[in-house]
mmCIF file of C-alpha atoms in Angstrom:
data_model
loop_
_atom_site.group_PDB
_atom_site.id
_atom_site.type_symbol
_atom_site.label_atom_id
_atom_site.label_comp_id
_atom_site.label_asym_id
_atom_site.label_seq_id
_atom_site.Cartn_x
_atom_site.Cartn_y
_atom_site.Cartn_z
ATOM 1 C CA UNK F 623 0.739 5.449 -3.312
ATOM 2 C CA UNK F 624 2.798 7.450 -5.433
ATOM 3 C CA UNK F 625 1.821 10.810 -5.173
ATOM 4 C CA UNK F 626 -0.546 12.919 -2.987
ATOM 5 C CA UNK F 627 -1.196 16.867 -3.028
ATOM 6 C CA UNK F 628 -2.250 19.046 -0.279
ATOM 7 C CA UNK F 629 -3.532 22.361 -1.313
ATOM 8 C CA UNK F 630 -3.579 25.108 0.363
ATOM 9 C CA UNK F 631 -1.295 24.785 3.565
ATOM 10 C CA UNK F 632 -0.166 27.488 5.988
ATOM 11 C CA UNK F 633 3.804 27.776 6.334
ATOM 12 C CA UNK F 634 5.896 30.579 8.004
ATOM 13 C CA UNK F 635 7.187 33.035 5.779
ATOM 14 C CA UNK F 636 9.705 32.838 3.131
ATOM 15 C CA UNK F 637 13.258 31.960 4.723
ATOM 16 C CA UNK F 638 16.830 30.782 3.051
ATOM 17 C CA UNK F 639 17.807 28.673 6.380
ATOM 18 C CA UNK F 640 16.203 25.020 7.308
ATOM 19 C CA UNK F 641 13.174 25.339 9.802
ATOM 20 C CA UNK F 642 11.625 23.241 11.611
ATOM 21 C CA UNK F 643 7.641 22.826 11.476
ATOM 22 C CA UNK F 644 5.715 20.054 12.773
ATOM 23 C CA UNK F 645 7.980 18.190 14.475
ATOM 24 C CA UNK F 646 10.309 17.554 10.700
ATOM 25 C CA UNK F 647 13.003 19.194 9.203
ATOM 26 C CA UNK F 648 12.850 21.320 6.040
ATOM 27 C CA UNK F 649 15.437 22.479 4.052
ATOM 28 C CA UNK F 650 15.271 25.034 0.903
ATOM 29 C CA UNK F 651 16.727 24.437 -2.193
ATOM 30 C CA UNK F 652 17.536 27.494 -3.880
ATOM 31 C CA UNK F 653 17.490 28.554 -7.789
ATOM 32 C CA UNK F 654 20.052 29.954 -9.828
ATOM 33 C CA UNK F 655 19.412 33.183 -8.785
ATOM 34 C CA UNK F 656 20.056 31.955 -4.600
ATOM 35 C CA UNK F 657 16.183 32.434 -4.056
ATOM 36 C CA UNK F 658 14.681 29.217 -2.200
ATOM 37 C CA UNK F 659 12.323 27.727 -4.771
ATOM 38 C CA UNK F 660 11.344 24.345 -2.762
ATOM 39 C CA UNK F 661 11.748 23.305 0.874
ATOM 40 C CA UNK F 662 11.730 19.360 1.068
ATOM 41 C CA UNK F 663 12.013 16.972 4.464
ATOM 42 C CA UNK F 664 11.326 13.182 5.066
ATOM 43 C CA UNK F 665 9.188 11.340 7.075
ATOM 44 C CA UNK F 666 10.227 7.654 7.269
ATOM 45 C CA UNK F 667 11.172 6.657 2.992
ATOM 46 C CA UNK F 668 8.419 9.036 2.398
ATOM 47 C CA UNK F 669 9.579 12.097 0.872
ATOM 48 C CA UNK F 670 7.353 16.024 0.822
ATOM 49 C CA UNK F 671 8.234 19.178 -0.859
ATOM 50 C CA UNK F 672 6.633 22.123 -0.177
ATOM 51 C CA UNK F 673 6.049 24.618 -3.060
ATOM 52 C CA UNK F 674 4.693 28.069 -2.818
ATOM 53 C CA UNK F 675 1.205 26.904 -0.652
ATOM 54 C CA UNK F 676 1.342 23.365 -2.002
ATOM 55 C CA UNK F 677 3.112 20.408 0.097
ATOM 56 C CA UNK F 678 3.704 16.923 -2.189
ATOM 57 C CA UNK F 679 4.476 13.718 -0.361
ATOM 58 C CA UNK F 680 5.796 10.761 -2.714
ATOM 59 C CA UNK F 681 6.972 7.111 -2.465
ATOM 60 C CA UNK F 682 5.283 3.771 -1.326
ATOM 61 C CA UNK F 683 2.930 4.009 1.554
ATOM 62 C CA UNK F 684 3.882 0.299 2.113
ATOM 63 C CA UNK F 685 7.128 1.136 2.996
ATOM 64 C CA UNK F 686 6.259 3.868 5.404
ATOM 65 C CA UNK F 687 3.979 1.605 7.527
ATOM 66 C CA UNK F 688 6.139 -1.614 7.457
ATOM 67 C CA UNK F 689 9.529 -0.875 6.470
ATOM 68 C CA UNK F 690 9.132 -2.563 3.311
ATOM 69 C CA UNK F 691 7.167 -3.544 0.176
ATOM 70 C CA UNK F 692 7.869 -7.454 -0.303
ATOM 71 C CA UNK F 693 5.584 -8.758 2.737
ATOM 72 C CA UNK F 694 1.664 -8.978 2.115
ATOM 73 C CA UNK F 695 0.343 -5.564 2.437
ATOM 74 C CA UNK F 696 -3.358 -5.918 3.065
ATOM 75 C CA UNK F 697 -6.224 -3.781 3.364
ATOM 76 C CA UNK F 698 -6.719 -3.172 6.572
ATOM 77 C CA UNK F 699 -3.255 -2.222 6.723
ATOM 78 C CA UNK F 700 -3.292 0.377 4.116
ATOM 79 C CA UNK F 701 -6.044 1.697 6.711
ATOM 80 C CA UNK F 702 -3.562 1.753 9.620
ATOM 81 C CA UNK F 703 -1.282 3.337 7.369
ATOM 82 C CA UNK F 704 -3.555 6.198 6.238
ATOM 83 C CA UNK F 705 -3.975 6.568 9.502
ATOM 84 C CA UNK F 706 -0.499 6.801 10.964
ATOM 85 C CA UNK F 707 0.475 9.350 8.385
ATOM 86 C CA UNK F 708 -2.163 11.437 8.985
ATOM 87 C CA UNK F 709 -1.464 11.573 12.491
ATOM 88 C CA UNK F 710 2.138 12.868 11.276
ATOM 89 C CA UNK F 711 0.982 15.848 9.047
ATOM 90 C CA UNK F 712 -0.567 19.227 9.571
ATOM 91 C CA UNK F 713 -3.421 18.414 7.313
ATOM 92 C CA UNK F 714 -6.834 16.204 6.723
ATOM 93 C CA UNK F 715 -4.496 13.418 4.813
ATOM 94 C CA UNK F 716 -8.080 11.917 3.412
ATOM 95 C CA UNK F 717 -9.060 14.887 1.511
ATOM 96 C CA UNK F 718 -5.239 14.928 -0.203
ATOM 97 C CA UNK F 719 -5.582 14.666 -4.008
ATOM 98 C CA UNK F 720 -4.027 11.574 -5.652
ATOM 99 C CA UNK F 721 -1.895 12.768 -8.764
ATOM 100 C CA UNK F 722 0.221 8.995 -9.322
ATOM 101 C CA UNK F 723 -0.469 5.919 -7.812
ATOM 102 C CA UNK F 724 1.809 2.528 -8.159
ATOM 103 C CA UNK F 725 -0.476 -0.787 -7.577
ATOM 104 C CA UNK F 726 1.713 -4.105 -7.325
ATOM 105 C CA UNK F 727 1.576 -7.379 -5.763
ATOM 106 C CA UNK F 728 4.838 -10.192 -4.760
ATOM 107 C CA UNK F 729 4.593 -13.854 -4.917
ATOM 108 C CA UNK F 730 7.097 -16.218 -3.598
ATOM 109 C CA UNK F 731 8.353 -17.680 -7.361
ATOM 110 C CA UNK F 732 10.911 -17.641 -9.978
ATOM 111 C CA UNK F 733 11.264 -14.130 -11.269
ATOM 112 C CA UNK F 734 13.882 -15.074 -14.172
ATOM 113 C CA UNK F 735 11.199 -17.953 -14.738
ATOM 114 C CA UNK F 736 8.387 -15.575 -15.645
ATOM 115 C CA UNK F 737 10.292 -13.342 -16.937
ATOM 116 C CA UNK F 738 11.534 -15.446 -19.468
ATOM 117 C CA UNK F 739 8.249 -15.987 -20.909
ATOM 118 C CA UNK F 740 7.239 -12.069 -21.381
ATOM 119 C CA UNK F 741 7.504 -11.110 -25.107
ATOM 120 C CA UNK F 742 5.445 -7.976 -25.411
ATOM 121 C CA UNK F 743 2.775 -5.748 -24.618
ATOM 122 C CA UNK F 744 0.279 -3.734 -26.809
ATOM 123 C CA UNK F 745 2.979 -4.946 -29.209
ATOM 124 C CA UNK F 746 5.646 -2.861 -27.212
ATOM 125 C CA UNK F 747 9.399 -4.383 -26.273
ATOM 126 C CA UNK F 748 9.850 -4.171 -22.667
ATOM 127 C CA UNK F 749 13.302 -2.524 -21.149
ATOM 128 C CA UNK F 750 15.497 -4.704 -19.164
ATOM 129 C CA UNK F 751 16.162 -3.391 -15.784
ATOM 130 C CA UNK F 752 19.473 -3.693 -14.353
ATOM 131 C CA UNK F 753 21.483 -3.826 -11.377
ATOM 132 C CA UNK F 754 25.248 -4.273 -10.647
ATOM 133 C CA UNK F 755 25.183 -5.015 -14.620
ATOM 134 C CA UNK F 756 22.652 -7.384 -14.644
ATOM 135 C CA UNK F 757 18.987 -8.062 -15.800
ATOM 136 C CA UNK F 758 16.986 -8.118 -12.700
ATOM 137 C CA UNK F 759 13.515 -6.726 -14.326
ATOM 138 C CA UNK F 760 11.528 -5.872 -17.330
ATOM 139 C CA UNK F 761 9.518 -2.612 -17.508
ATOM 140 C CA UNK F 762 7.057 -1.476 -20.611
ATOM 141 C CA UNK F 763 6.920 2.378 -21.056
ATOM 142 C CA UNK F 764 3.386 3.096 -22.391
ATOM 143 C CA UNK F 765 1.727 6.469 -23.031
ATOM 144 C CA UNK F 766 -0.467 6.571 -19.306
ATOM 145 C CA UNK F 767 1.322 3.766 -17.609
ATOM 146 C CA UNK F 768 4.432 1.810 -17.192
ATOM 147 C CA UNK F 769 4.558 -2.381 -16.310
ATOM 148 C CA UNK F 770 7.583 -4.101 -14.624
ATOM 149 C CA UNK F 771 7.963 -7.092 -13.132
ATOM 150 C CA UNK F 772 11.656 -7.767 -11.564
ATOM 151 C CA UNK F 773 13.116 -10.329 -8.826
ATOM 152 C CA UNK F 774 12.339 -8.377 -5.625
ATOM 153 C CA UNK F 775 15.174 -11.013 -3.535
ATOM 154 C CA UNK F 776 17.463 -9.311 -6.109
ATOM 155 C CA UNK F 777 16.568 -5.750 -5.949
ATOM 156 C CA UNK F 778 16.020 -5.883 -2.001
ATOM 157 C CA UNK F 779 19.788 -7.566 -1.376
ATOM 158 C CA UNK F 780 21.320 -5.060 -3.986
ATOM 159 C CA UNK F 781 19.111 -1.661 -2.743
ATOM 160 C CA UNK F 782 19.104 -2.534 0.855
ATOM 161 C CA UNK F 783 21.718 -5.154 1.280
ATOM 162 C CA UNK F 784 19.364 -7.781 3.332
ATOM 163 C CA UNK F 785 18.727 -11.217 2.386
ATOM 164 C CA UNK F 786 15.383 -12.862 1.739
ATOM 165 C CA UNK F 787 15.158 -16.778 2.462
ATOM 166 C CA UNK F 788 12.975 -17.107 -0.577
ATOM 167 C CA UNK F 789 12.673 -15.886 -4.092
ATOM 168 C CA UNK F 790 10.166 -13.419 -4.867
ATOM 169 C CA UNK F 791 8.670 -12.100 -7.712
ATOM 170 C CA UNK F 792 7.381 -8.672 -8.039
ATOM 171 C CA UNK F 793 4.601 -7.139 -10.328
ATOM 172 C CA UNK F 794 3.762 -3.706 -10.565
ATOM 173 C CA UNK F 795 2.093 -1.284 -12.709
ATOM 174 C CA UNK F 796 3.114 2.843 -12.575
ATOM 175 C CA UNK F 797 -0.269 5.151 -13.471
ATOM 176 C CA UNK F 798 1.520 8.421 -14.798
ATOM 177 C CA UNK F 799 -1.818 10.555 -14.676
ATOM 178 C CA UNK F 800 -4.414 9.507 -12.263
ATOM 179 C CA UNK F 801 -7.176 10.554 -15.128
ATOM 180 C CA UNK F 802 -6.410 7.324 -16.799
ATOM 181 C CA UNK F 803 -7.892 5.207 -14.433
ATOM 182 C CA UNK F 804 -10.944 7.653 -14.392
ATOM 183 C CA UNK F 805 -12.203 7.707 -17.974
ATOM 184 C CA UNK F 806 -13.934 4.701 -19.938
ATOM 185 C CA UNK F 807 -15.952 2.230 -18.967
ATOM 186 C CA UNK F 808 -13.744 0.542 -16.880
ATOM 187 C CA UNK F 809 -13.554 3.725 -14.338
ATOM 188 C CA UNK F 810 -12.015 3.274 -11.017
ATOM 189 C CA UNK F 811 -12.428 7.067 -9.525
ATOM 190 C CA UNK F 812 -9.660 7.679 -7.913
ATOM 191 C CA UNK F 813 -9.564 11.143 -6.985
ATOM 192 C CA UNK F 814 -8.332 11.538 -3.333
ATOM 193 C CA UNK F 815 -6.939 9.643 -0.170
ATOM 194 C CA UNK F 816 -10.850 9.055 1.225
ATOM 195 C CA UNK F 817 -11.390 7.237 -2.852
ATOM 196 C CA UNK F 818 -8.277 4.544 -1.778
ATOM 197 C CA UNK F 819 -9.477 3.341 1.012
ATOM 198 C CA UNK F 820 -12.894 2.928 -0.356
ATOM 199 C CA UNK F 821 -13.005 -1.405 -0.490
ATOM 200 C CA UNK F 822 -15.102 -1.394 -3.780
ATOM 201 C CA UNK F 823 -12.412 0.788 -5.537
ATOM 202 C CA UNK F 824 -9.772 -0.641 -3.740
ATOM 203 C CA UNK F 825 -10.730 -4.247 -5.305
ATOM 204 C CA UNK F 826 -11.338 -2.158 -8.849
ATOM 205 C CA UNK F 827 -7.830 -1.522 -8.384
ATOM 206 C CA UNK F 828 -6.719 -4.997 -7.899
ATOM 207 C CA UNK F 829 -8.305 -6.061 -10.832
ATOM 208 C CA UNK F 830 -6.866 -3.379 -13.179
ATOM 209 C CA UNK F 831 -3.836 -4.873 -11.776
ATOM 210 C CA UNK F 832 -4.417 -8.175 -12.579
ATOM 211 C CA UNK F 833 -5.872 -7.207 -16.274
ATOM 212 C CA UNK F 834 -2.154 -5.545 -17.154
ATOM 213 C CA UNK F 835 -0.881 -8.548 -16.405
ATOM 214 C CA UNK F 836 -2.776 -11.136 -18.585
ATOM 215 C CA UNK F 837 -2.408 -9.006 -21.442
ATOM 216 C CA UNK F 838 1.092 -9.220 -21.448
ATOM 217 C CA UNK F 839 2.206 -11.665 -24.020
ATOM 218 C CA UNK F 840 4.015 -14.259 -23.285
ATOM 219 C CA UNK F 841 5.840 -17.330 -25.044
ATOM 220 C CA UNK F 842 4.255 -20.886 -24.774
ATOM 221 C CA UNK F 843 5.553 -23.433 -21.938
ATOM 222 C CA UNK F 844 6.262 -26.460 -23.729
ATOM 223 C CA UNK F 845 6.787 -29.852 -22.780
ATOM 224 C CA UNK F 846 9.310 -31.442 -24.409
ATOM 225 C CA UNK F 847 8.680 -35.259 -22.674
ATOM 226 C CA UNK F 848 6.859 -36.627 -25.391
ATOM 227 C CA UNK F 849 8.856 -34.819 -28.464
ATOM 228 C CA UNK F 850 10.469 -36.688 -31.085
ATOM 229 C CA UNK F 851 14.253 -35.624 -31.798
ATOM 230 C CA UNK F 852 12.717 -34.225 -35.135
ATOM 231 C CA UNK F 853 10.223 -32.076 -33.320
ATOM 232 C CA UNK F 854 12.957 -30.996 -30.942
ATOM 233 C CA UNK F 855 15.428 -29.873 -33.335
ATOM 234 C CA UNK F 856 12.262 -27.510 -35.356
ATOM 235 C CA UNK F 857 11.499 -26.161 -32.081
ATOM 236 C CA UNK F 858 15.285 -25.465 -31.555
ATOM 237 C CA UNK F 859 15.671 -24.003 -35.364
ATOM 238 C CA UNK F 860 12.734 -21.067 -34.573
ATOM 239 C CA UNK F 861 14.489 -20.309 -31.731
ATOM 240 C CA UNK F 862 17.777 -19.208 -33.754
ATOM 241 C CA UNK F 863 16.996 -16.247 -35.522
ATOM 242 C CA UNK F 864 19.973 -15.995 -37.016
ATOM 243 C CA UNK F 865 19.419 -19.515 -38.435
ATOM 244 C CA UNK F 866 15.851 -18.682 -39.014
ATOM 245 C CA UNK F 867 16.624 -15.998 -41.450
ATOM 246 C CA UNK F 868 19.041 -18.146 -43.178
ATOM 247 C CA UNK F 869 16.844 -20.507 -43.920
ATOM 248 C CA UNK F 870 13.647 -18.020 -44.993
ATOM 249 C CA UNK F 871 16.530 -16.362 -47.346
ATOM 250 C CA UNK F 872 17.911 -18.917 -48.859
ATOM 251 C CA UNK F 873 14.589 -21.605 -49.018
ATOM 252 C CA UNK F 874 11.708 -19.917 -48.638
ATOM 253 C CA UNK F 875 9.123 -22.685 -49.598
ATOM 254 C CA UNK F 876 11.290 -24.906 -46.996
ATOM 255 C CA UNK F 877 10.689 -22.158 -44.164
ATOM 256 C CA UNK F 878 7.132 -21.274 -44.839
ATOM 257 C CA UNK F 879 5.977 -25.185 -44.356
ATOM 258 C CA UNK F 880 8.635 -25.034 -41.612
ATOM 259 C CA UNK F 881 6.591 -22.140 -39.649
ATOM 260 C CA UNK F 882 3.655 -24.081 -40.274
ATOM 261 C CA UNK F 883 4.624 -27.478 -38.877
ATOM 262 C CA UNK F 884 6.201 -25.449 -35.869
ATOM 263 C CA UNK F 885 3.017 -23.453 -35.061
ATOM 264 C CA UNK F 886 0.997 -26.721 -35.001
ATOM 265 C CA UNK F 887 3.733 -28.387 -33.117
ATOM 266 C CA UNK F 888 3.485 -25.506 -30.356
ATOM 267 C CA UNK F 889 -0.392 -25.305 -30.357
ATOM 268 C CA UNK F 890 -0.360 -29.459 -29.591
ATOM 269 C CA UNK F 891 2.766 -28.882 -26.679
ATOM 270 C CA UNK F 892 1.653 -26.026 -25.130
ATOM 271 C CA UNK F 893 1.155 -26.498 -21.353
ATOM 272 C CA UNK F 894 -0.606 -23.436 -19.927
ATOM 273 C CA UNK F 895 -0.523 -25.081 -16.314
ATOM 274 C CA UNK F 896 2.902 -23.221 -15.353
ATOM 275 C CA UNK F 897 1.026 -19.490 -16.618
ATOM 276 C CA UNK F 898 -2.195 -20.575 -15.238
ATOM 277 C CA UNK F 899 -0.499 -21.153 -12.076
ATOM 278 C CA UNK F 900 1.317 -17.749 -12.044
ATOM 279 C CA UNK F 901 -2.274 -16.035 -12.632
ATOM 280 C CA UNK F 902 -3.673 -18.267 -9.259
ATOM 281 C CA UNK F 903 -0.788 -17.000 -7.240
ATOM 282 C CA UNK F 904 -0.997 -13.796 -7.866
ATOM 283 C CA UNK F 905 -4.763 -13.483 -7.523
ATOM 284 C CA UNK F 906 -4.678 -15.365 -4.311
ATOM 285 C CA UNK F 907 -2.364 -12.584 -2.517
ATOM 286 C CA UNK F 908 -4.135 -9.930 -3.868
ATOM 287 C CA UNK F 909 -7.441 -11.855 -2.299
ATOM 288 C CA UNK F 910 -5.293 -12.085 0.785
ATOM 289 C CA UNK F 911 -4.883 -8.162 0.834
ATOM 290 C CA UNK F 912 -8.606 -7.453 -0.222
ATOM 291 C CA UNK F 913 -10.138 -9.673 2.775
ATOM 292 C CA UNK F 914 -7.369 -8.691 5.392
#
């Protein structure tokens, strides 16, 4: 979940001091002019705003139910949580209109690994994401959705200072606009709460997940056991750009049989077992979730 809308509500009238109202806080926040133009409160990690008649909650319903997004979040628990919250607010929570929505799925595995075999997607340059300085993530900012993938150990020790026994890997994808996953052939409708909870667009979901993530492109995993010390030193040579463009500069006819020989030399090393096995992880938790 990323974003719900509840329209119309009932609230007292206008007021410059914090009130209380079902059982929560709210505070106004006030425009240049000292008029309140929002009042906001939280509920768990979960953050609402009310403005004018319309109350928006935000942030990951994952977090809300179980404190936090790295264990297996299944379906039946995205019931409960549904549930739960709409115990907590002074509305029919189901008939909320989604505006965002944030799918994603961990895996106990090398994040730096996997991420080190991303190159692009749709031809785009992903963003590295940092903390404390460091890469920790990658994240592709496309015209209706954004992609990341980061070490969740990382981000969870540096964001919430605890410490996870294991490394985990993270994969998400950010819809901006909930109309792009409701146009083309490959429609989802996704329109309100009820629509998430429904378990043949909750599995549509998990495969528009999974389709963002094969397209991204990544770099061939090559075995370099059975490589001669020529082969070795090509492979090295095309990973040098500033060697690379050396060499196309200054011999061109050298480089251009160069590329060749080191294309055919990737297509006959090229083990896909360590992707395929990425893919197979990943589809097995979100299984896990869709059967749970």
């Amino acid at each position: 979940m990323k974003q719900l809308n509840q329209l119309p509500i009932q609230i007292m009238e206008e007021t410059k001091e914090p009130f209380e109202w079902y059982g929560l806080l709210w505070k106004p926040k006030f425009n240049k002019f000292g008029y309140p133009t929002i009042y906001y409160s939280e509920l768990k990690n979960l953050k609402l705003i009310i403005r004018g008649n319309e109350l928006t909650i935000t942030n990951s319903l994952q977090k809300f139910y179980m404190d936090n997004n790295y264990n297996s979040f299944s379906y039946s628990q995205v019931i409960e949580a549904f549930k739960k919250l709409n115990k907590s607010l002074p509305f029919n929570i189901y008939n909320a209109r989604v505006k965002k929505i944030a799918v994603g799925i961990v895996i106990q595995e090398d994040a730096e690994q996997i991420l080190n075999t991303w190159v692009s997607f749709s031809n785009k340059k992903g963003f590295p994401m940092l903390s404390r300085n460091k890469r920790y993530g990658i994240k592709y900012f496309l015209t209706e959705y954004d992609i990341k993938g980061y070490n969740k150990t990382t981000e969870v020790k540096h964001h919430n200072n605890i410490n996870l026994d294991n490394n985990y890997f993270r994969f998400e994808v950010e819809v901006k606009r909930i109309n792009n996953v409701n146009r083309g052939k490959n429609t989802i409708g996704i329109y309100t709460v009820q629509d998430l909870i429904n378990p043949i667009k909750y599995k549509k979901l998990a495969n528009y997940l999974m389709d963002k993530y094969r397209k991204i492109e990544k770099k061939p995993s090559v075995n370099l056991k059975d490589t001669s010390l020529k082969e070795k030193r090509l492979i090295a040579t095309f990973k040098d750009m500033e060697i690379l463009n050396s060499i196309k500069k200054q011999h061109p006819n050298s480089y251009k049989k160069d590329r060749i020989q080191h294309n055919k030399l990737l297509y006959k090393l090229n083990d896909a077992n360590y992707q395929n096995s990425i893919i197979n992880k990943l589809n097995q938790q979100i299984q896990f979730s869709i059967n749970n």
